Amino acid sequence: MEQKATNIFWHDGDITKADRERVHKHRGVCIWFTGLSGSGKSTIANEVQNLLFERGVHTYVLDGDNVRHGLNKDLGFSPEDRTENIRRIGEVAKLFVDAGTVVMTAFISPYRADRDQVREIMPEGDFVEVYVECDLAVCEERDPKGLYKKARAGEIPEFTGISAPYEAPEKPELVVNTSEETDVRKNAQKVIRFLEEKQYIPAQD
Amino acid sequence: MEQKATNIFWHDGDITKADRERVHKHRGVCIWFTGLSGSGKSTIANEVQNLLFERGVHTYVLDGDNVRHGLNKDLGFSPEDRTENIRRIGEVAKLFVDAGTVVMTAFISPYRADRDQVREIMPEGDFVEVYVECDLAVCEERDPKGLYKKARAGEIPEFTGISAPYEAPEKPELVVNTSEETDVRKNAQKVIRFLEEKQYIPAQD
């Protein structure tokens, strides 16, 4: 394969992840946000996406909105279904990474074994676990979707943090504590700085 | 949202498909190849991808290699599993379309109802069905993976065209006949011309 211009290539075989990364000028990687409901996973992921989009980085966010009602609409919240939910999201994220995308996933993903399984299927370095740490009391106080209230009233069975376990990561690549820092932009920038430092994306001029 | 430069945007809300299409300078769309085993779906899809990649179009190919051993490794070839296989692929393709990608799928996808179901979940115009037409005798003569031979020997149950039905599309957006035209490049260019004519991608200078 011979480079003919800045972002144009002739190609005889199939296009590889490395080909795409060369054209995109950044790496394909999965940023896996995990944390309690209301901790701010989706908000931070979307803010990171906004900042990266401005910089021409190819991004996509997988979250409940586009996955739970589509690909995983046949799954509930039992331990088995949660495991299958995360397995499928991991496989889809892997495809986006292969496509040279900075794909961010924003799911509670409460079980350590499930997250480790996703890490396992990705090439070394392509999986970045971000623990969105937040006190349960703070999440419950925020309760943006009124879910904690319903869970406390017994209307939602197996609700993470109330009636189902959350297993915090033991060695996440990054921790963002949203009880201590409530500014979304600052939390997003912490993720961006990590991506720059580890050379997933070029540092800004 | 205000455009600040050629491919740079400020953004207050979440990034939309339209935002991505504006930056990519082409539309997000699913090109769904369907046809018998050995008809040339995957070969054409990859050739289209090569040609589009040269032109800076964001593409990805979903095929047996990256889906059957990953996302859908829990599925077999019974009618129910084939239906679920296609449903999941359709949902993943929808995510790639939403990400502003020209995503191509290369699966036999023998059942009309399953393909129509995928068309149903996509926004109007985002699903392009390409029938890769090829005489069964020609496919069986090619038999690139030796599957027809095994199927005839009874070693593969429910093999499409031999012991399981293939339902050809009634109104596909495009037909590529690989019995009549065996040149892969020409068949790929037929797909590219269609994408140009329907303004999914800009016509080449």
Tab-separated table of C-alpha atoms in Angstrom:
chain	number	residue	atom	x	y	z
A	1	MET	CA	0.000	0.000	0.000
A	2	GLU	CA	1.364	3.383	-0.996
A	3	GLN	CA	0.281	6.729	0.344
A	4	LYS	CA	-0.748	8.970	-2.553
A	5	ALA	CA	-1.929	12.058	-0.673
A	6	THR	CA	-2.711	13.214	2.835
A	7	ASN	CA	-5.787	11.092	3.314
A	8	ILE	CA	-6.014	9.080	0.118
A	9	PHE	CA	-4.747	5.551	-0.285
A	10	TRP	CA	-4.674	2.901	-2.931
A	11	HIS	CA	-5.569	-0.377	-1.438
A	12	ASP	CA	-5.400	-3.903	-2.789
A	13	GLY	CA	-6.568	-5.901	0.215
A	14	ASP	CA	-9.319	-5.107	2.653
A	15	ILE	CA	-9.167	-1.858	4.610
A	16	THR	CA	-7.692	-2.368	8.078
A	17	LYS	CA	-8.020	-0.523	11.378
A	18	ALA	CA	-4.487	0.827	10.862
A	19	ASP	CA	-5.493	2.244	7.444
A	20	ARG	CA	-8.441	4.040	8.996
A	21	GLU	CA	-6.384	5.378	11.901
A	22	ARG	CA	-3.827	6.794	9.478
A	23	VAL	CA	-6.541	8.652	7.573
A	24	HIS	CA	-8.414	9.755	10.716
A	25	LYS	CA	-5.188	10.896	12.376
A	26	HIS	CA	-6.226	9.359	15.680
A	27	ARG	CA	-6.637	5.890	17.122
A	28	GLY	CA	-9.759	3.785	17.332
A	29	VAL	CA	-10.529	3.096	20.990
A	30	CYS	CA	-13.377	2.191	23.310
A	31	ILE	CA	-13.926	4.485	26.289
A	32	TRP	CA	-16.043	2.445	28.644
A	33	PHE	CA	-17.808	4.578	31.264
A	34	THR	CA	-19.145	2.667	34.256
A	35	GLY	CA	-20.923	3.917	37.368
A	36	LEU	CA	-24.224	4.211	39.206
A	37	SER	CA	-27.382	5.532	37.606
A	38	GLY	CA	-27.233	9.328	37.875
A	39	SER	CA	-23.443	9.406	38.236
A	40	GLY	CA	-23.130	11.340	34.959
A	41	LYS	CA	-21.794	8.732	32.496
A	42	SER	CA	-23.943	9.739	29.550
A	43	THR	CA	-23.555	13.469	30.210
A	44	ILE	CA	-19.767	13.227	30.319
A	45	ALA	CA	-19.629	10.927	27.264
A	46	ASN	CA	-21.700	13.368	25.214
A	47	GLU	CA	-19.613	16.325	26.373
A	48	VAL	CA	-16.430	14.466	25.415
A	49	GLN	CA	-18.031	13.743	22.041
A	50	ASN	CA	-18.873	17.432	21.549
A	51	LEU	CA	-15.287	18.444	22.281
A	52	LEU	CA	-13.822	15.706	20.064
A	53	PHE	CA	-16.235	16.455	17.209
A	54	GLU	CA	-14.979	20.040	17.167
A	55	ARG	CA	-11.502	18.640	16.709
A	56	GLY	CA	-12.461	16.396	13.807
A	57	VAL	CA	-12.164	13.181	15.802
A	58	HIS	CA	-14.529	10.392	14.718
A	59	THR	CA	-16.685	9.547	17.697
A	60	TYR	CA	-19.883	7.753	18.589
A	61	VAL	CA	-21.734	7.241	21.866
A	62	LEU	CA	-23.534	4.003	22.665
A	63	ASP	CA	-26.028	4.446	25.481
A	64	GLY	CA	-29.434	3.297	26.655
A	65	ASP	CA	-31.191	5.543	24.157
A	66	ASN	CA	-29.788	3.900	21.047
A	67	VAL	CA	-29.132	0.366	22.335
A	68	ARG	CA	-31.780	-0.652	24.859
A	69	HIS	CA	-34.664	0.062	22.468
A	70	GLY	CA	-32.880	-1.411	19.469
A	71	LEU	CA	-30.237	-4.129	19.541
A	72	ASN	CA	-30.995	-5.165	23.117
A	73	LYS	CA	-34.728	-4.638	23.283
A	74	ASP	CA	-35.186	-8.360	23.936
A	75	LEU	CA	-33.202	-8.135	27.195
A	76	GLY	CA	-34.369	-7.286	30.712
A	77	PHE	CA	-32.483	-6.590	33.928
A	78	SER	CA	-31.869	-10.047	35.374
A	79	PRO	CA	-28.204	-10.870	36.011
A	80	GLU	CA	-28.165	-13.083	32.870
A	81	ASP	CA	-29.721	-10.393	30.700
A	82	ARG	CA	-27.415	-7.705	32.091
A	83	THR	CA	-24.457	-9.912	31.193
A	84	GLU	CA	-25.751	-10.476	27.638
A	85	ASN	CA	-26.538	-6.753	27.370
A	86	ILE	CA	-22.933	-5.853	28.147
A	87	ARG	CA	-21.547	-8.645	25.960
A	88	ARG	CA	-23.400	-7.349	22.890
A	89	ILE	CA	-22.487	-3.726	23.616
A	90	GLY	CA	-18.863	-4.812	23.906
A	91	GLU	CA	-19.008	-6.583	20.548
A	92	VAL	CA	-20.601	-3.552	18.866
A	93	ALA	CA	-18.031	-1.251	20.465
A	94	LYS	CA	-15.314	-3.528	19.095
A	95	LEU	CA	-16.699	-3.051	15.568
A	96	PHE	CA	-16.675	0.737	15.994
A	97	VAL	CA	-13.090	0.590	17.276
A	98	ASP	CA	-12.180	-1.509	14.231
A	99	ALA	CA	-13.786	1.227	12.110
A	100	GLY	CA	-11.280	3.688	13.637
A	101	THR	CA	-13.780	5.415	15.914
A	102	VAL	CA	-13.412	6.743	19.467
A	103	VAL	CA	-16.535	4.955	20.685
A	104	MET	CA	-17.852	5.764	24.141
A	105	THR	CA	-20.242	3.519	26.039
A	106	ALA	CA	-22.386	4.859	28.866
A	107	PHE	CA	-23.958	1.966	30.751
A	108	ILE	CA	-24.074	1.168	34.469
A	109	SER	CA	-22.384	-2.163	33.640
A	110	PRO	CA	-22.377	-3.143	37.317
A	111	TYR	CA	-20.548	-6.488	37.102
A	112	ARG	CA	-16.767	-6.516	37.100
A	113	ALA	CA	-16.641	-9.858	35.272
A	114	ASP	CA	-18.785	-8.506	32.419
A	115	ARG	CA	-16.551	-5.455	31.951
A	116	ASP	CA	-13.427	-7.604	32.132
A	117	GLN	CA	-14.928	-9.848	29.465
A	118	VAL	CA	-15.277	-6.855	27.146
A	119	ARG	CA	-11.684	-5.834	27.859
A	120	GLU	CA	-10.713	-9.388	26.975
A	121	ILE	CA	-12.198	-9.327	23.443
A	122	MET	CA	-10.489	-6.048	22.515
A	123	PRO	CA	-6.900	-5.796	21.331
A	124	GLU	CA	-4.526	-4.632	24.105
A	125	GLY	CA	-4.884	-0.895	24.703
A	126	ASP	CA	-8.170	-0.540	22.810
A	127	PHE	CA	-10.264	-0.651	25.994
A	128	VAL	CA	-10.169	2.286	28.403
A	129	GLU	CA	-12.284	1.857	31.529
A	130	VAL	CA	-13.444	5.105	33.100
A	131	TYR	CA	-14.995	4.822	36.534
A	132	VAL	CA	-17.531	7.615	36.995
A	133	GLU	CA	-17.421	7.634	40.774
A	134	CYS	CA	-20.249	9.246	42.664
A	135	ASP	CA	-21.675	8.734	46.159
A	136	LEU	CA	-24.934	6.815	46.085
A	137	ALA	CA	-26.494	9.571	48.215
A	138	VAL	CA	-25.552	12.173	45.604
A	139	CYS	CA	-26.917	10.057	42.722
A	140	GLU	CA	-30.103	9.490	44.676
A	141	GLU	CA	-30.392	13.204	45.439
A	142	ARG	CA	-29.989	14.049	41.712
A	143	ASP	CA	-32.273	11.216	40.550
A	144	PRO	CA	-32.641	12.779	37.063
A	145	LYS	CA	-35.094	10.141	35.826
A	146	GLY	CA	-36.898	9.553	39.151
A	147	LEU	CA	-35.650	5.972	39.134
A	148	TYR	CA	-34.226	5.893	42.672
A	149	LYS	CA	-37.566	7.066	44.033
A	150	LYS	CA	-39.322	4.254	42.202
A	151	ALA	CA	-36.681	1.744	43.290
A	152	ARG	CA	-37.051	2.785	46.955
A	153	ALA	CA	-40.807	2.369	46.555
A	154	GLY	CA	-40.181	-1.164	45.327
A	155	GLU	CA	-41.502	-0.370	41.850
A	156	ILE	CA	-38.226	-1.299	40.109
A	157	PRO	CA	-36.751	-4.679	41.065
A	158	GLU	CA	-32.996	-5.271	40.900
A	159	PHE	CA	-32.038	-1.598	40.772
A	160	THR	CA	-28.276	-1.100	40.966
A	161	GLY	CA	-27.150	0.427	44.262
A	162	ILE	CA	-30.507	-0.218	45.955
A	163	SER	CA	-31.516	-3.820	45.365
A	164	ALA	CA	-28.752	-5.018	43.041
A	165	PRO	CA	-24.978	-4.790	43.478
A	166	TYR	CA	-22.533	-2.384	41.824
A	167	GLU	CA	-18.981	-3.683	41.618
A	168	ALA	CA	-16.580	-0.747	41.265
A	169	PRO	CA	-13.556	-1.216	38.974
A	170	GLU	CA	-10.366	-2.251	40.748
A	171	LYS	CA	-7.902	-0.858	38.212
A	172	PRO	CA	-9.735	1.532	35.873
A	173	GLU	CA	-7.581	3.515	33.455
A	174	LEU	CA	-9.220	6.694	34.759
A	175	VAL	CA	-11.494	7.833	37.591
A	176	VAL	CA	-13.795	10.819	37.267
A	177	ASN	CA	-15.405	11.723	40.585
A	178	THR	CA	-18.609	13.627	39.986
A	179	SER	CA	-19.430	14.095	43.687
A	180	GLU	CA	-16.209	16.105	44.058
A	181	GLU	CA	-16.268	17.862	40.671
A	182	THR	CA	-19.708	18.726	39.326
A	183	ASP	CA	-18.578	20.781	36.301
A	184	VAL	CA	-19.316	18.604	33.259
A	185	ARG	CA	-16.856	20.436	31.019
A	186	LYS	CA	-14.010	19.919	33.499
A	187	ASN	CA	-14.821	16.229	33.845
A	188	ALA	CA	-14.924	15.834	30.060
A	189	GLN	CA	-11.612	17.643	29.718
A	190	LYS	CA	-10.054	15.210	32.174
A	191	VAL	CA	-10.982	12.394	29.770
A	192	ILE	CA	-9.659	14.360	26.788
A	193	ARG	CA	-6.336	15.003	28.554
A	194	PHE	CA	-6.022	11.284	29.238
A	195	LEU	CA	-6.607	10.506	25.546
A	196	GLU	CA	-3.976	13.059	24.566
A	197	GLU	CA	-1.418	11.853	27.101
A	198	LYS	CA	-1.815	8.238	25.995
A	199	GLN	CA	-1.656	9.412	22.366
A	200	TYR	CA	-5.054	8.076	21.347
A	201	ILE	CA	-5.695	11.515	19.868
A	202	PRO	CA	-3.212	14.230	18.920
A	203	ALA	CA	-2.650	16.974	21.487
A	204	GLN	CA	-4.342	20.203	20.475
A	205	ASP	CA	-2.116	22.896	18.959
B	1	MET	CA	-25.314	25.415	15.713
B	2	GLU	CA	-22.966	27.656	13.791
B	3	GLN	CA	-20.385	26.479	11.301
B	4	LYS	CA	-17.002	27.850	12.266
B	5	ALA	CA	-14.808	26.264	9.618
B	6	THR	CA	-14.948	23.614	6.940
B	7	ASN	CA	-15.343	20.678	9.232
B	8	ILE	CA	-15.437	22.212	12.680
B	9	PHE	CA	-18.616	22.921	14.598
B	10	TRP	CA	-19.574	24.281	17.945
B	11	HIS	CA	-22.277	22.190	19.438
B	12	ASP	CA	-24.527	22.676	22.433
B	13	GLY	CA	-26.727	19.594	22.202
B	14	ASP	CA	-25.798	16.086	21.240
B	15	ILE	CA	-24.195	15.447	17.853
B	16	THR	CA	-26.759	14.334	15.286
B	17	LYS	CA	-26.568	12.286	12.096
B	18	ALA	CA	-27.025	15.505	10.107
B	19	ASP	CA	-24.030	17.083	11.883
B	20	ARG	CA	-21.869	14.116	10.972
B	21	GLU	CA	-23.060	14.048	7.364
B	22	ARG	CA	-22.196	17.736	6.998
B	23	VAL	CA	-18.663	17.113	8.222
B	24	HIS	CA	-18.222	13.872	6.263
B	25	LYS	CA	-19.598	15.458	3.093
B	26	HIS	CA	-21.679	12.366	2.324
B	27	ARG	CA	-24.722	10.655	3.748
B	28	GLY	CA	-24.924	7.834	6.234
B	29	VAL	CA	-26.610	4.862	4.597
B	30	CYS	CA	-26.887	1.082	4.832
B	31	ILE	CA	-26.106	-0.866	1.666
B	32	TRP	CA	-27.637	-4.263	2.277
B	33	PHE	CA	-26.231	-6.951	-0.028
B	34	THR	CA	-28.306	-10.130	-0.230
B	35	GLY	CA	-27.789	-13.246	-2.309
B	36	LEU	CA	-26.727	-16.873	-2.309
B	37	SER	CA	-23.507	-18.123	-0.774
B	38	GLY	CA	-20.785	-17.624	-3.385
B	39	SER	CA	-22.717	-14.936	-5.281
B	40	GLY	CA	-20.013	-12.372	-4.461
B	41	LYS	CA	-21.632	-10.177	-1.773
B	42	SER	CA	-18.584	-9.830	0.438
B	43	THR	CA	-16.184	-9.418	-2.494
B	44	ILE	CA	-18.254	-6.611	-4.001
B	45	ALA	CA	-18.805	-4.921	-0.616
B	46	ASN	CA	-15.067	-4.886	0.051
B	47	GLU	CA	-14.300	-3.583	-3.442
B	48	VAL	CA	-16.878	-0.804	-2.978
B	49	GLN	CA	-15.227	-0.033	0.355
B	50	ASN	CA	-11.786	0.164	-1.268
B	51	LEU	CA	-13.081	2.603	-3.887
B	52	LEU	CA	-14.953	4.724	-1.335
B	53	PHE	CA	-12.010	4.769	1.082
B	54	GLU	CA	-9.848	6.276	-1.672
B	55	ARG	CA	-12.422	9.022	-1.961
B	56	GLY	CA	-12.459	9.810	1.760
B	57	VAL	CA	-15.912	8.303	2.339
B	58	HIS	CA	-16.435	6.776	5.798
B	59	THR	CA	-17.283	3.117	5.275
B	60	TYR	CA	-17.478	-0.128	7.158
B	61	VAL	CA	-18.343	-3.672	6.112
B	62	LEU	CA	-20.273	-6.012	8.381
B	63	ASP	CA	-19.905	-9.636	7.313
B	64	GLY	CA	-19.621	-13.118	8.682
B	65	ASP	CA	-15.991	-12.582	9.638
B	66	ASN	CA	-16.626	-9.801	12.142
B	67	VAL	CA	-20.193	-10.612	13.238
B	68	ARG	CA	-20.730	-14.371	13.317
B	69	HIS	CA	-17.771	-14.973	15.658
B	70	GLY	CA	-18.523	-11.920	17.801
B	71	LEU	CA	-21.927	-10.349	18.341
B	72	ASN	CA	-23.849	-13.329	16.966
B	73	LYS	CA	-21.676	-16.207	18.091
B	74	ASP	CA	-24.596	-17.492	20.194
B	75	LEU	CA	-26.741	-17.995	17.080
B	76	GLY	CA	-27.017	-20.982	14.732
B	77	PHE	CA	-28.766	-21.450	11.401
B	78	SER	CA	-32.311	-22.385	12.376
B	79	PRO	CA	-34.998	-20.080	10.927
B	80	GLU	CA	-35.391	-18.393	14.352
B	81	ASP	CA	-31.652	-17.865	14.748
B	82	ARG	CA	-31.316	-16.578	11.168
B	83	THR	CA	-34.057	-14.054	11.911
B	84	GLU	CA	-32.373	-12.912	15.137
B	85	ASN	CA	-29.016	-12.815	13.299
B	86	ILE	CA	-30.425	-10.408	10.714
B	87	ARG	CA	-32.315	-8.369	13.318
B	88	ARG	CA	-29.121	-7.700	15.293
B	89	ILE	CA	-27.105	-6.925	12.172
B	90	GLY	CA	-29.822	-4.487	11.132
B	91	GLU	CA	-29.687	-2.750	14.508
B	92	VAL	CA	-25.895	-2.480	14.377
B	93	ALA	CA	-26.052	-1.183	10.798
B	94	LYS	CA	-28.547	1.446	11.995
B	95	LEU	CA	-26.013	2.641	14.587
B	96	PHE	CA	-23.305	2.948	11.918
B	97	VAL	CA	-25.709	4.862	9.665
B	98	ASP	CA	-26.481	7.166	12.595
B	99	ALA	CA	-22.720	7.661	12.942
B	100	GLY	CA	-22.687	8.969	9.358
B	101	THR	CA	-21.107	5.878	7.829
B	102	VAL	CA	-21.752	4.129	4.515
B	103	VAL	CA	-22.127	0.726	6.141
B	104	MET	CA	-22.313	-2.346	3.925
B	105	THR	CA	-23.658	-5.687	5.093
B	106	ALA	CA	-22.784	-8.908	3.298
B	107	PHE	CA	-25.017	-11.711	4.537
B	108	ILE	CA	-27.136	-14.240	2.636
B	109	SER	CA	-30.170	-12.899	4.562
B	110	PRO	CA	-32.480	-15.348	2.774
B	111	TYR	CA	-35.827	-14.306	4.231
B	112	ARG	CA	-37.702	-11.392	2.676
B	113	ALA	CA	-39.551	-10.628	5.914
B	114	ASP	CA	-36.272	-10.285	7.841
B	115	ARG	CA	-34.824	-7.855	5.294
B	116	ASP	CA	-38.059	-5.873	5.213
B	117	GLN	CA	-37.930	-5.674	9.000
B	118	VAL	CA	-34.490	-4.068	8.785
B	119	ARG	CA	-35.755	-1.615	6.166
B	120	GLU	CA	-38.586	-0.822	8.583
B	121	ILE	CA	-36.332	0.258	11.476
B	122	MET	CA	-34.267	2.621	9.309
B	123	PRO	CA	-35.316	6.138	8.423
B	124	GLU	CA	-36.748	6.381	4.873
B	125	GLY	CA	-33.981	6.272	2.286
B	126	ASP	CA	-31.317	5.003	4.691
B	127	PHE	CA	-31.710	1.388	3.549
B	128	VAL	CA	-30.524	0.366	0.086
B	129	GLU	CA	-31.127	-3.272	-0.813
B	130	VAL	CA	-28.734	-4.683	-3.394
B	131	TYR	CA	-29.626	-8.067	-4.820
B	132	VAL	CA	-26.458	-9.890	-5.807
B	133	GLU	CA	-28.090	-12.182	-8.337
B	134	CYS	CA	-26.271	-15.310	-9.414
B	135	ASP	CA	-27.441	-18.644	-10.769
B	136	LEU	CA	-27.276	-21.380	-8.164
B	137	ALA	CA	-25.307	-23.523	-10.643
B	138	VAL	CA	-22.671	-20.786	-10.957
B	139	CYS	CA	-22.424	-20.331	-7.171
B	140	GLU	CA	-22.116	-24.075	-6.756
B	141	GLU	CA	-19.460	-24.236	-9.463
B	142	ARG	CA	-17.442	-21.466	-7.723
B	143	ASP	CA	-18.001	-22.894	-4.215
B	144	PRO	CA	-15.136	-20.773	-2.774
B	145	LYS	CA	-15.453	-22.261	0.732
B	146	GLY	CA	-16.426	-25.782	-0.315
B	147	LEU	CA	-19.774	-25.336	1.414
B	148	TYR	CA	-22.006	-26.494	-1.447
B	149	LYS	CA	-20.060	-29.714	-1.671
B	150	LYS	CA	-20.587	-30.328	2.035
B	151	ALA	CA	-24.252	-29.347	1.777
B	152	ARG	CA	-24.816	-31.783	-1.108
B	153	ALA	CA	-23.123	-34.455	0.975
B	154	GLY	CA	-25.621	-33.719	3.740
B	155	GLU	CA	-22.919	-32.429	6.072
B	156	ILE	CA	-24.502	-28.970	6.418
B	157	PRO	CA	-28.172	-28.908	7.332
B	158	GLU	CA	-30.413	-26.036	6.213
B	159	PHE	CA	-28.023	-24.700	3.577
B	160	THR	CA	-29.558	-21.859	1.560
B	161	GLY	CA	-30.321	-22.858	-2.041
B	162	ILE	CA	-29.884	-26.576	-1.315
B	163	SER	CA	-31.899	-27.485	1.750
B	164	ALA	CA	-33.189	-24.083	2.871
B	165	PRO	CA	-35.033	-21.422	0.868
B	166	TYR	CA	-33.692	-18.186	-0.587
B	167	GLU	CA	-36.323	-15.519	-1.138
B	168	ALA	CA	-35.117	-13.023	-3.751
B	169	PRO	CA	-35.990	-9.345	-3.217
B	170	GLU	CA	-39.089	-8.166	-5.088
B	171	LYS	CA	-38.145	-4.497	-5.339
B	172	PRO	CA	-34.457	-4.094	-4.528
B	173	GLU	CA	-32.962	-0.639	-5.086
B	174	LEU	CA	-30.285	-2.263	-7.245
B	175	VAL	CA	-29.483	-5.608	-8.866
B	176	VAL	CA	-25.938	-6.733	-9.567
B	177	ASN	CA	-25.849	-9.918	-11.628
B	178	THR	CA	-22.574	-11.741	-11.090
B	179	SER	CA	-23.386	-14.609	-13.453
B	180	GLU	CA	-23.567	-12.096	-16.327
B	181	GLU	CA	-20.763	-9.774	-15.172
B	182	THR	CA	-17.867	-11.431	-13.394
B	183	ASP	CA	-15.579	-8.377	-13.169
B	184	VAL	CA	-15.602	-7.349	-9.500
B	185	ARG	CA	-14.442	-3.804	-10.207
B	186	LYS	CA	-17.267	-3.241	-12.708
B	187	ASN	CA	-19.852	-4.603	-10.292
B	188	ALA	CA	-18.519	-2.379	-7.515
B	189	GLN	CA	-18.604	0.639	-9.817
B	190	LYS	CA	-22.262	-0.061	-10.541
B	191	VAL	CA	-22.947	0.325	-6.817
B	192	ILE	CA	-20.842	3.492	-6.651
B	193	ARG	CA	-22.707	5.026	-9.607
B	194	PHE	CA	-26.006	4.303	-7.859
B	195	LEU	CA	-24.765	6.059	-4.695
B	196	GLU	CA	-23.673	9.048	-6.763
B	197	GLU	CA	-26.908	9.256	-8.731
B	198	LYS	CA	-29.022	9.125	-5.587
B	199	GLN	CA	-26.669	11.686	-4.008
B	200	TYR	CA	-25.616	9.541	-1.081
B	201	ILE	CA	-22.061	10.456	-1.990
B	202	PRO	CA	-20.777	13.337	-4.109
B	203	ALA	CA	-20.040	12.566	-7.762
B	204	GLN	CA	-16.309	12.349	-8.408
B	205	ASP	CA	-14.690	15.370	-10.026
